[in-house]
Coordinates of C-alpha atoms in Angstrom, one line a residue:
Chain A
X10 CA -27.0 -211.3 -54.6
X11 CA -25.9 -214.7 -53.3
X12 CA -22.7 -216.0 -54.8
X13 CA -21.7 -219.6 -54.1
X14 CA -18.2 -219.9 -52.9
X15 CA -16.1 -223.0 -53.1
X16 CA -12.7 -223.6 -51.6
X17 CA -10.7 -224.9 -48.8
X18 CA -10.2 -228.4 -50.1
X19 CA -6.4 -228.1 -50.0
X20 CA -6.6 -226.5 -46.6
X21 CA -8.8 -229.3 -45.3
X22 CA -6.5 -232.0 -46.7
X23 CA -3.5 -230.4 -45.1
X24 CA -5.3 -229.9 -41.8
X25 CA -6.1 -233.6 -41.6
X26 CA -2.5 -234.4 -42.5
X27 CA -1.4 -232.1 -39.7
X28 CA -3.9 -233.8 -37.3
X29 CA -2.4 -237.2 -38.1
X30 CA 1.0 -235.9 -37.3
X31 CA -0.1 -234.3 -34.0
X32 CA -2.0 -237.5 -33.1
X33 CA 1.2 -239.5 -33.6
X34 CA 3.3 -237.0 -31.7
X35 CA 7.0 -237.5 -31.0
X36 CA 8.2 -240.3 -33.4
X37 CA 11.0 -241.2 -31.1
X38 CA 8.3 -242.7 -28.7
X39 CA 6.8 -246.1 -29.5
X40 CA 3.2 -245.7 -30.8
X41 CA 0.5 -246.9 -28.4
X42 CA -1.2 -250.1 -29.3
X43 CA -4.9 -251.0 -29.2
X44 CA -4.1 -253.8 -26.8
X45 CA -2.3 -251.3 -24.5
X46 CA -5.3 -249.0 -24.5
X47 CA -7.7 -251.9 -23.8
X48 CA -5.5 -253.2 -21.0
X49 CA -4.3 -250.0 -19.3
X50 CA -6.9 -247.4 -20.1
X51 CA -9.8 -249.8 -19.6
X52 CA -12.2 -247.4 -17.9
X53 CA -11.8 -244.9 -20.7
X54 CA -12.7 -247.7 -23.1
X55 CA -15.7 -248.6 -21.0
X56 CA -17.0 -245.0 -20.9
X57 CA -16.7 -244.8 -24.7
X58 CA -18.6 -248.1 -25.2
X59 CA -21.4 -247.0 -22.8
X60 CA -22.0 -243.6 -24.3
X61 CA -21.6 -244.9 -27.9
X62 CA -24.1 -247.6 -26.9
X63 CA -21.8 -250.1 -28.6
X64 CA -19.9 -252.8 -26.7
X65 CA -16.6 -253.7 -28.4
X66 CA -13.4 -253.1 -26.5
X67 CA -11.0 -253.3 -29.5
X68 CA -13.1 -250.9 -31.6
X69 CA -13.6 -248.5 -28.8
X70 CA -9.9 -248.4 -28.1
X71 CA -9.2 -247.8 -31.8
X72 CA -11.6 -244.9 -31.7
X73 CA -9.9 -243.5 -28.6
X74 CA -6.5 -243.7 -30.4
X75 CA -8.0 -242.1 -33.5
X76 CA -9.5 -239.3 -31.5
X77 CA -6.3 -238.6 -29.6
X78 CA -8.2 -239.4 -26.4
X79 CA -11.1 -237.0 -27.0
X80 CA -13.8 -239.2 -25.5
X81 CA -16.8 -237.5 -27.2
X82 CA -15.1 -237.7 -30.6
X83 CA -14.4 -241.4 -30.0
X84 CA -18.1 -241.9 -29.1
X85 CA -19.1 -240.1 -32.2
X86 CA -16.8 -242.4 -34.3
X87 CA -18.4 -245.5 -32.8
X88 CA -21.9 -244.2 -33.3
X89 CA -21.0 -243.7 -37.0
X90 CA -19.5 -247.1 -37.2
X91 CA -22.6 -248.9 -35.8
X92 CA -24.7 -247.4 -38.6
X93 CA -22.6 -249.5 -41.1
X94 CA -23.6 -252.8 -39.6
X95 CA -26.8 -254.9 -39.9
X96 CA -28.9 -255.7 -36.8
X97 CA -29.0 -259.4 -36.1
X98 CA -31.6 -259.1 -33.4
X99 CA -32.3 -258.5 -29.8
X100 CA -30.7 -260.5 -27.1
X101 CA -32.4 -262.5 -24.4
X102 CA -32.5 -260.0 -21.4
X103 CA -29.2 -260.4 -19.5
X104 CA -29.6 -261.9 -16.0
X105 CA -27.7 -259.7 -13.6
X106 CA -28.7 -262.0 -10.7
X107 CA -26.4 -264.6 -12.3
X108 CA -23.5 -262.2 -12.8
X109 CA -20.0 -263.4 -12.2
X110 CA -19.5 -260.7 -9.6
X111 CA -16.2 -258.9 -9.5
X112 CA -17.5 -256.2 -7.1
X113 CA -20.6 -255.8 -5.0
X114 CA -21.2 -253.4 -2.2
X115 CA -24.4 -252.4 -0.3
X116 CA -24.8 -249.3 1.8
X117 CA -28.0 -250.6 3.3
X118 CA -26.9 -254.0 4.8
X119 CA -23.6 -254.7 6.4
X120 CA -24.0 -258.5 6.5
X121 CA -25.7 -259.8 3.5
X122 CA -25.5 -263.1 1.5
X123 CA -22.4 -262.9 -0.6
X124 CA -20.9 -260.1 1.5
X125 CA -19.3 -256.8 0.7
X126 CA -16.9 -257.5 -2.1
X127 CA -14.8 -254.4 -2.8
X128 CA -13.1 -255.7 -6.0
X129 CA -10.9 -253.4 -8.0
X130 CA -12.0 -250.0 -6.7
X131 CA -10.6 -246.5 -6.2
X132 CA -12.6 -246.2 -3.0
X133 CA -10.5 -245.8 0.1
X134 CA -7.4 -244.8 -1.9
X135 CA -5.9 -241.5 -0.8
X136 CA -5.8 -239.9 -4.2
X137 CA -2.1 -239.2 -3.8
X138 CA 0.0 -239.2 -7.0
X139 CA 2.0 -242.5 -7.2
X140 CA 5.5 -241.7 -8.4
X141 CA 6.2 -245.4 -8.9
X142 CA 3.9 -245.1 -12.0
X143 CA 6.5 -242.8 -13.6
X144 CA 8.5 -245.9 -14.3
X145 CA 7.5 -249.3 -15.7
X146 CA 6.6 -250.4 -12.1
X147 CA 6.4 -254.0 -10.9
X148 CA 2.9 -254.9 -9.8
X149 CA 2.2 -257.7 -7.3
X150 CA -0.2 -260.5 -8.3
X151 CA -3.6 -260.1 -6.5
X152 CA -4.2 -262.2 -3.4
X153 CA -6.7 -265.1 -3.6
X154 CA -9.0 -266.4 -0.9
X155 CA -9.8 -270.1 -0.6
X156 CA -13.1 -271.7 0.2
X157 CA -16.6 -271.8 -1.3
X158 CA -18.1 -268.5 -2.2
X159 CA -21.7 -267.8 -1.3
X160 CA -24.1 -266.8 -4.0
X161 CA -24.3 -263.0 -4.2
X162 CA -28.0 -262.4 -3.4
X163 CA -29.7 -259.3 -4.8
X164 CA -30.5 -256.7 -2.1
X165 CA -33.9 -255.9 -3.7
X166 CA -34.9 -259.6 -3.1
X167 CA -34.0 -259.2 0.6
X168 CA -36.3 -256.2 1.0
X169 CA -38.9 -257.7 -1.2
X170 CA -39.4 -260.5 1.3
X171 CA -40.8 -257.9 3.8
X172 CA -43.0 -256.3 1.1
X173 CA -41.5 -252.9 2.0
X174 CA -40.1 -252.2 -1.4
X175 CA -41.7 -251.9 -4.8
X176 CA -41.2 -254.6 -7.5
X177 CA -38.6 -254.6 -10.2
X178 CA -40.6 -252.6 -12.7
X179 CA -43.5 -253.8 -14.7
X180 CA -45.1 -252.3 -17.8
X181 CA -48.5 -253.1 -19.2
X182 CA -48.9 -256.6 -20.6
X183 CA -47.8 -256.9 -24.2
X184 CA -45.6 -253.8 -24.0
X185 CA -42.8 -254.1 -26.6
X186 CA -39.6 -252.5 -25.4
X187 CA -39.1 -249.2 -27.2
X188 CA -35.9 -248.8 -29.2
X189 CA -34.7 -245.2 -29.8
X190 CA -32.3 -246.4 -32.5
X191 CA -35.4 -247.4 -34.5
X192 CA -38.1 -244.8 -33.7
X193 CA -37.8 -241.1 -33.1
X194 CA -38.3 -240.0 -29.5
X195 CA -41.7 -238.9 -28.4
X196 CA -42.7 -237.5 -25.0
X197 CA -43.9 -238.7 -22.6
X198 CA -42.1 -242.0 -22.9
X199 CA -42.3 -245.3 -21.0
X200 CA -39.6 -246.2 -18.5
X201 CA -37.9 -248.8 -20.7
X202 CA -37.2 -246.2 -23.4
X203 CA -36.0 -243.7 -20.7
X204 CA -33.6 -246.3 -19.4
X205 CA -32.2 -246.9 -22.9
X206 CA -31.6 -243.2 -23.3
X207 CA -30.0 -242.8 -19.9
X208 CA -27.8 -245.9 -20.4
X209 CA -26.2 -244.1 -23.4
X210 CA -26.4 -240.6 -21.8
X211 CA -23.4 -238.4 -21.1
X212 CA -21.9 -239.3 -17.8
X213 CA -21.1 -235.7 -16.8
X214 CA -24.7 -234.6 -17.5
X215 CA -26.2 -237.4 -15.6
X216 CA -23.8 -237.0 -12.7
X217 CA -24.7 -233.3 -12.4
X218 CA -28.5 -234.0 -12.6
X219 CA -28.1 -236.8 -10.0
X220 CA -26.2 -234.4 -7.7
X221 CA -28.9 -231.8 -8.2
X222 CA -31.5 -234.3 -6.8
X223 CA -29.3 -234.8 -3.7
X224 CA -29.0 -231.0 -3.2
X225 CA -32.8 -230.6 -3.1
X226 CA -33.8 -230.2 -6.7
X227 CA -36.1 -233.2 -6.8
X228 CA -37.0 -234.8 -3.5
X229 CA -35.0 -237.9 -3.0
X230 CA -33.4 -239.5 0.0
X231 CA -31.4 -242.3 -1.6
X232 CA -29.5 -245.3 -0.4
X233 CA -27.3 -247.5 -2.5
X234 CA -29.1 -250.8 -2.0
X235 CA -26.4 -252.4 -4.1
X236 CA -23.9 -251.7 -6.8
X237 CA -22.5 -254.8 -8.6
X238 CA -20.1 -255.2 -11.4
X239 CA -19.1 -258.2 -13.4
X240 CA -19.8 -260.4 -16.4
X241 CA -23.1 -261.5 -17.8
X242 CA -23.9 -263.9 -20.6
X243 CA -25.4 -262.4 -23.9
X244 CA -27.7 -264.9 -25.4
X245 CA -29.4 -264.7 -28.8
X246 CA -32.3 -266.8 -30.0
X247 CA -31.4 -268.7 -33.1
X248 CA -34.8 -269.3 -34.9
X249 CA -33.2 -271.9 -37.2
X250 CA -32.3 -274.1 -34.2
X251 CA -35.2 -273.2 -31.9
X252 CA -33.1 -272.2 -28.9
X253 CA -31.0 -269.4 -27.6
X254 CA -27.2 -269.7 -27.6
X255 CA -24.6 -267.7 -25.7
X256 CA -22.5 -265.3 -27.8
X257 CA -20.1 -264.7 -25.0
X258 CA -20.0 -262.4 -22.0
X259 CA -20.0 -258.7 -21.4
X260 CA -19.1 -256.7 -18.4
X261 CA -21.7 -254.4 -16.9
X262 CA -22.3 -252.3 -13.8
X263 CA -25.7 -252.3 -12.1
X264 CA -27.0 -250.0 -9.4
X265 CA -30.1 -250.5 -7.3
X266 CA -30.9 -247.2 -5.6
X267 CA -33.5 -247.2 -2.9
X268 CA -35.5 -244.1 -1.9
X269 CA -38.2 -243.3 0.6
X270 CA -41.7 -242.8 -0.5
X271 CA -44.6 -241.7 1.7
X272 CA -47.3 -243.4 -0.3
X273 CA -50.2 -242.1 -2.3
X274 CA -53.8 -242.8 -3.1
X275 CA -52.6 -245.6 -5.3
X276 CA -49.9 -247.2 -3.2
X277 CA -49.0 -247.8 0.4
X278 CA -45.9 -246.3 2.0
X279 CA -42.9 -248.2 0.7
X280 CA -39.4 -247.8 -0.6
X281 CA -39.2 -247.0 -4.3
X282 CA -36.3 -247.8 -6.6
X283 CA -34.2 -246.2 -9.3
X284 CA -32.3 -248.5 -11.6
X285 CA -29.0 -248.1 -13.4
X286 CA -27.3 -250.5 -15.8
X287 CA -24.2 -249.5 -17.8
X288 CA -21.7 -251.3 -20.1
X289 CA -18.3 -251.9 -18.6
X290 CA -17.1 -250.9 -15.1
X291 CA -18.6 -247.5 -14.4
X292 CA -20.5 -247.2 -11.1
X293 CA -20.5 -243.4 -11.1
X294 CA -22.6 -243.6 -14.2
X295 CA -24.7 -246.5 -13.0
X296 CA -25.4 -244.6 -9.7
X297 CA -26.2 -241.3 -11.5
X298 CA -28.5 -243.2 -13.9
X299 CA -30.4 -244.8 -11.0
X300 CA -31.0 -241.5 -9.3
X301 CA -32.2 -239.8 -12.5
X302 CA -34.4 -242.8 -13.3
X303 CA -36.1 -242.4 -9.9
X304 CA -36.4 -238.7 -10.3
X305 CA -38.1 -239.1 -13.6
X306 CA -40.8 -241.4 -12.3
X307 CA -43.0 -238.5 -11.1
X308 CA -46.2 -239.7 -12.9
X309 CA -46.0 -243.1 -11.2
X310 CA -45.9 -241.6 -7.7
X311 CA -48.0 -238.5 -8.3
X312 CA -45.1 -236.2 -7.6
X313 CA -45.0 -232.6 -8.9
X314 CA -42.3 -231.8 -11.5
X315 CA -40.5 -228.9 -9.9
X316 CA -36.8 -229.6 -10.8
X317 CA -34.8 -230.1 -13.9
X318 CA -34.0 -233.7 -13.1
X319 CA -37.7 -234.6 -12.9
X320 CA -38.4 -233.0 -16.4
X321 CA -38.4 -236.0 -18.8
X322 CA -38.3 -233.9 -22.0
X323 CA -35.5 -231.7 -20.6
X324 CA -33.4 -234.6 -19.4
X325 CA -33.8 -237.1 -22.2
X326 CA -33.5 -234.4 -25.0
X327 CA -30.2 -233.2 -23.6
X328 CA -28.5 -236.3 -22.3
X329 CA -27.0 -237.5 -25.6
X330 CA -23.6 -236.0 -26.0
X331 CA -23.3 -236.8 -29.7
X332 CA -26.4 -234.8 -30.4
X333 CA -25.3 -232.1 -28.1
X334 CA -21.8 -231.7 -29.5
X335 CA -23.2 -231.8 -33.0
X336 CA -25.5 -228.8 -32.4
X337 CA -23.1 -226.8 -30.2
X338 CA -20.0 -227.4 -32.4
X339 CA -21.8 -226.8 -35.7
X340 CA -21.7 -223.1 -34.7
X341 CA -18.1 -222.9 -35.7
X342 CA -18.8 -224.0 -39.3
X343 CA -19.3 -221.3 -41.9
X344 CA -22.4 -219.2 -41.3
X345 CA -21.2 -216.4 -43.6
X346 CA -24.6 -216.0 -45.4
X347 CA -26.7 -216.1 -42.2
X348 CA -24.4 -213.6 -40.5
X349 CA -24.4 -211.4 -43.6
X350 CA -28.2 -211.2 -43.4
X351 CA -28.1 -210.4 -39.7
X352 CA -25.4 -207.8 -40.3
X353 CA -27.5 -206.1 -43.0
X354 CA -30.5 -206.1 -40.6
X355 CA -28.5 -204.7 -37.8
X356 CA -27.1 -201.9 -39.9
X357 CA -30.7 -200.9 -41.0
X358 CA -32.0 -201.0 -37.5
X359 CA -29.1 -198.8 -36.3
X360 CA -29.6 -196.4 -39.2
X361 CA -33.3 -196.1 -38.3
X362 CA -32.6 -195.7 -34.7
X363 CA -30.1 -192.9 -35.4
X364 CA -32.6 -191.1 -37.7
X365 CA -35.3 -191.3 -35.0
X366 CA -32.9 -189.8 -32.5
X367 CA -32.0 -186.9 -34.8
X368 CA -35.7 -186.2 -35.5
X369 CA -36.8 -186.1 -31.9
X370 CA -33.8 -185.0 -29.7
X371 CA -34.8 -185.7 -26.2
X372 CA -34.3 -188.3 -23.6
X373 CA -31.6 -190.2 -25.6
X374 CA -29.4 -187.2 -26.3
X375 CA -29.8 -186.1 -22.7
X376 CA -28.7 -189.4 -21.4
X377 CA -25.8 -189.4 -23.7
X378 CA -24.8 -186.0 -22.5
X379 CA -24.9 -187.1 -18.9
Chain B
X9 CA -30.7 -267.6 -42.8
X10 CA -31.3 -269.4 -46.1
X11 CA -34.2 -271.8 -45.9
X12 CA -33.5 -275.4 -45.4
X13 CA -29.9 -275.2 -44.3
X14 CA -30.4 -277.4 -41.3
X15 CA -32.6 -280.2 -42.7
X16 CA -30.3 -283.0 -41.8
X17 CA -31.2 -284.3 -38.4
X18 CA -28.4 -284.8 -35.9
X19 CA -28.7 -287.1 -33.0
X20 CA -27.0 -284.6 -30.6
X21 CA -29.3 -283.4 -27.9
X22 CA -30.3 -279.8 -28.3
X23 CA -29.2 -278.9 -24.8
X24 CA -25.7 -280.3 -25.4
X25 CA -25.5 -278.5 -28.7
X26 CA -26.6 -275.3 -27.1
X27 CA -23.9 -275.7 -24.4
X28 CA -21.3 -276.5 -27.1
X29 CA -22.1 -273.5 -29.2
X30 CA -21.8 -271.3 -26.1
X31 CA -18.4 -272.8 -25.4
X32 CA -17.3 -272.3 -29.0
X33 CA -18.4 -268.7 -28.8
X34 CA -16.0 -268.3 -25.8
X35 CA -13.1 -270.1 -27.5
X36 CA -10.1 -268.0 -28.5
X37 CA -9.2 -267.9 -32.2
X38 CA -6.0 -269.8 -31.5
X39 CA -7.8 -272.6 -29.6
X40 CA -10.0 -273.2 -32.6
X41 CA -7.1 -272.9 -35.1
X42 CA -4.9 -275.4 -33.1
X43 CA -7.8 -277.9 -32.7
X44 CA -8.4 -277.7 -36.5
X45 CA -4.8 -278.1 -37.3
X46 CA -4.6 -281.1 -35.0
X47 CA -7.4 -283.0 -36.8
X48 CA -6.0 -286.1 -38.5
X49 CA -8.5 -285.7 -41.4
X50 CA -9.7 -282.2 -42.2
X51 CA -13.0 -282.4 -44.1
X52 CA -13.8 -279.6 -46.5
X53 CA -16.2 -277.0 -45.1
X54 CA -18.3 -275.2 -47.7
X55 CA -19.5 -271.7 -46.7
X56 CA -23.3 -271.4 -46.4
X57 CA -23.5 -268.0 -44.9
X58 CA -21.0 -265.3 -43.9
X59 CA -18.9 -264.8 -42.0
X60 CA -20.8 -261.5 -41.4
X61 CA -20.5 -259.0 -38.7
X62 CA -23.5 -257.2 -37.3
X63 CA -25.1 -255.9 -34.1
X64 CA -27.1 -257.5 -31.4
X65 CA -29.2 -255.2 -29.2
X66 CA -28.5 -256.3 -25.7
X67 CA -31.5 -256.2 -23.4
X68 CA -31.6 -255.7 -19.6
X69 CA -34.5 -255.8 -17.3
X70 CA -35.9 -252.8 -15.4
X71 CA -34.9 -253.2 -11.7
X72 CA -32.8 -256.3 -12.7
X73 CA -35.8 -258.6 -13.0
X74 CA -38.7 -256.6 -14.5
X75 CA -39.7 -255.6 -18.0
X76 CA -37.0 -255.8 -20.7
X77 CA -35.4 -252.7 -22.0
X78 CA -32.8 -252.1 -24.7
X79 CA -29.4 -251.4 -23.0
X80 CA -27.2 -251.0 -26.0
X81 CA -25.6 -252.9 -28.9
X82 CA -22.8 -255.3 -29.1
X83 CA -20.8 -256.4 -32.2
X84 CA -21.3 -260.0 -33.2
X85 CA -20.1 -262.2 -36.1
X86 CA -21.8 -265.3 -37.4
X87 CA -21.0 -267.9 -40.0
X88 CA -22.6 -271.2 -41.3
X89 CA -20.8 -274.0 -43.1
X90 CA -21.8 -277.3 -44.7
X91 CA -19.5 -280.1 -43.9
X92 CA -20.1 -283.7 -45.0
X93 CA -23.8 -283.0 -45.3
X94 CA -24.4 -281.3 -42.0
X95 CA -24.7 -277.6 -41.3
X96 CA -22.8 -276.0 -38.5
X97 CA -23.5 -272.5 -37.1
X98 CA -20.9 -270.3 -35.4
X99 CA -21.6 -267.0 -33.6
X100 CA -19.6 -265.0 -31.2
X101 CA -19.2 -261.5 -29.8
X102 CA -16.7 -259.3 -31.7
X103 CA -15.7 -258.9 -35.3
X104 CA -13.5 -262.0 -35.9
X105 CA -14.9 -263.7 -39.0
X106 CA -12.4 -266.6 -39.0
X107 CA -13.2 -267.4 -35.4
X108 CA -17.0 -267.6 -36.3
X109 CA -16.2 -269.7 -39.3
X110 CA -14.1 -272.2 -37.2
X111 CA -16.8 -272.3 -34.5
X112 CA -19.3 -273.2 -37.2
X113 CA -16.9 -276.0 -38.4
X114 CA -16.7 -277.5 -35.0
X115 CA -20.4 -277.2 -34.5
X116 CA -20.7 -279.3 -37.7
X117 CA -18.0 -281.8 -36.6
X118 CA -19.8 -282.3 -33.3
X119 CA -22.8 -283.6 -35.3
X120 CA -20.7 -286.2 -37.1
X121 CA -20.0 -289.4 -35.1
X122 CA -16.6 -289.7 -36.9
X123 CA -15.4 -286.3 -35.7
X124 CA -17.5 -285.8 -32.5
X125 CA -14.7 -287.0 -30.2
X126 CA -12.2 -284.4 -31.5
X127 CA -14.8 -281.7 -31.1
X128 CA -15.6 -282.9 -27.6
X129 CA -11.9 -282.7 -26.7
X130 CA -11.8 -279.1 -27.8
X131 CA -14.9 -278.3 -25.9
X132 CA -13.5 -279.9 -22.7
X133 CA -10.3 -277.8 -23.2
X134 CA -12.3 -274.6 -23.6
X135 CA -14.5 -275.4 -20.6
X136 CA -11.5 -276.1 -18.5
X137 CA -9.8 -272.9 -19.4
X138 CA -12.9 -270.8 -18.6
X139 CA -13.5 -272.6 -15.3
X140 CA -9.9 -271.9 -14.3
X141 CA -10.2 -268.2 -15.2
X142 CA -13.5 -267.9 -13.5
X143 CA -12.3 -269.6 -10.3
X144 CA -9.2 -267.4 -10.2
X145 CA -11.3 -264.3 -10.6
X146 CA -13.8 -265.4 -8.0
X147 CA -10.9 -266.1 -5.5
X148 CA -9.3 -262.7 -6.2
X149 CA -12.7 -261.0 -5.6
X150 CA -13.2 -263.1 -2.5
X151 CA -9.9 -261.8 -1.1
X152 CA -11.4 -258.3 -1.2
X153 CA -14.4 -259.3 0.9
X154 CA -14.9 -257.2 4.0
X155 CA -14.7 -259.1 7.3
X156 CA -16.4 -256.9 9.9
X157 CA -15.5 -257.2 13.5
X158 CA -16.9 -255.5 16.5
X159 CA -14.8 -253.1 18.6
X160 CA -15.3 -253.5 22.3
X161 CA -15.6 -250.1 23.9
X162 CA -15.1 -249.2 27.6
X163 CA -14.3 -251.6 30.4
X164 CA -17.2 -254.0 30.1

């Protein structure tokens, strides 16, 4: 007989009150402000925005504070928040070629128009703990360089001049960009929809998959054609006025990964490309995304699917950390009835097994005696 | 958008208005508030729509210049006001309703010959601040540019 059980309301309320206390921590310390999180934990904010697929620094910082720094919890909160808002529309595609570049490096060309601009990077730091940060340290103003800056040309355009690299990525005429927030996922999917899924995918998952392609699970020999980071304009068409207006700028990181390709019946030998575009400053994610994007393009290049990173359904179905955490973490919620049923079944199986063993003493008892 | 909210023609060129709306979107709330407070005569602005906050799905392009794809959403807030018979629209990233409303007010003021000079002064101020910030950022980035030099090895 199934008996519905209620209870735990007081326990839940008290647990949440305890959570609020632990979140706040030592009251003798000042409470951390949203502005401080945005300004001083900016890359955590960027990661939450990217994987929540919602760009808003203040709200992401609020979610980080609310989740005590649990990034996936913060992402979850942002995903829930976005469902409360109406959709105004789709932006005009952002022009990364017109980005206000804060960083741009290329591993394929040393001297290129615009140059190698390191920007604010952890690269070439020694990863030694800095004791000066134990205190409220004084920080020097950045240096400035005079003179006209060259336009920062896209590396893919340099290679395209020779015709040795494939184009930017075209889909059949009249293709409407898929939107996974509007339609359920179906496999196989077009590259645009895959990129949307990868852009919000878990950084750790994509990083591991990207790493697997380098270690031989998916045949890639990649070069970073270019990584660039900076601000782009977001423009929205206003039908009532008949033109698009800028809503402001957002920061994004873009990666153009270039890989070798021997050629097939359909196409001559050429370099192929993987593409990564991510909210905020996050080149680890942009690079991982571009490697996985390239690995997933097996059908375009008649490549055999032999590795996990090439398996579209495997990658895309498991890249979303809100879905993943929901399904994994639900296991801790009450399963009393499910388990009771399994327990009854297990007892019956054991009883039947024991009865069989008594009826025909033989191998089993012998083994037990040994 | 309610029908017929922008029936009154304005003689401002669409390209200028587009540029102005882009600058108003990048204004800070306090820039807008101060410019409003500094107006000698503050006409009444009647709300037509909003302010309302919603989402815009930002699109990128495959490979940077190819087919569009949906990158992710951004918060945006918009408002429309009617002011001395003209309608102004304000829209900006983020969730600040008062900023969107004031942007709409200045979009309307720009269409009125009597108030256009004040609106233009604000726009010039915003443009100057942004240019200053962009220039400083670009110069800071330029200072991190790698200057390669060749090491001469051996005797000759």
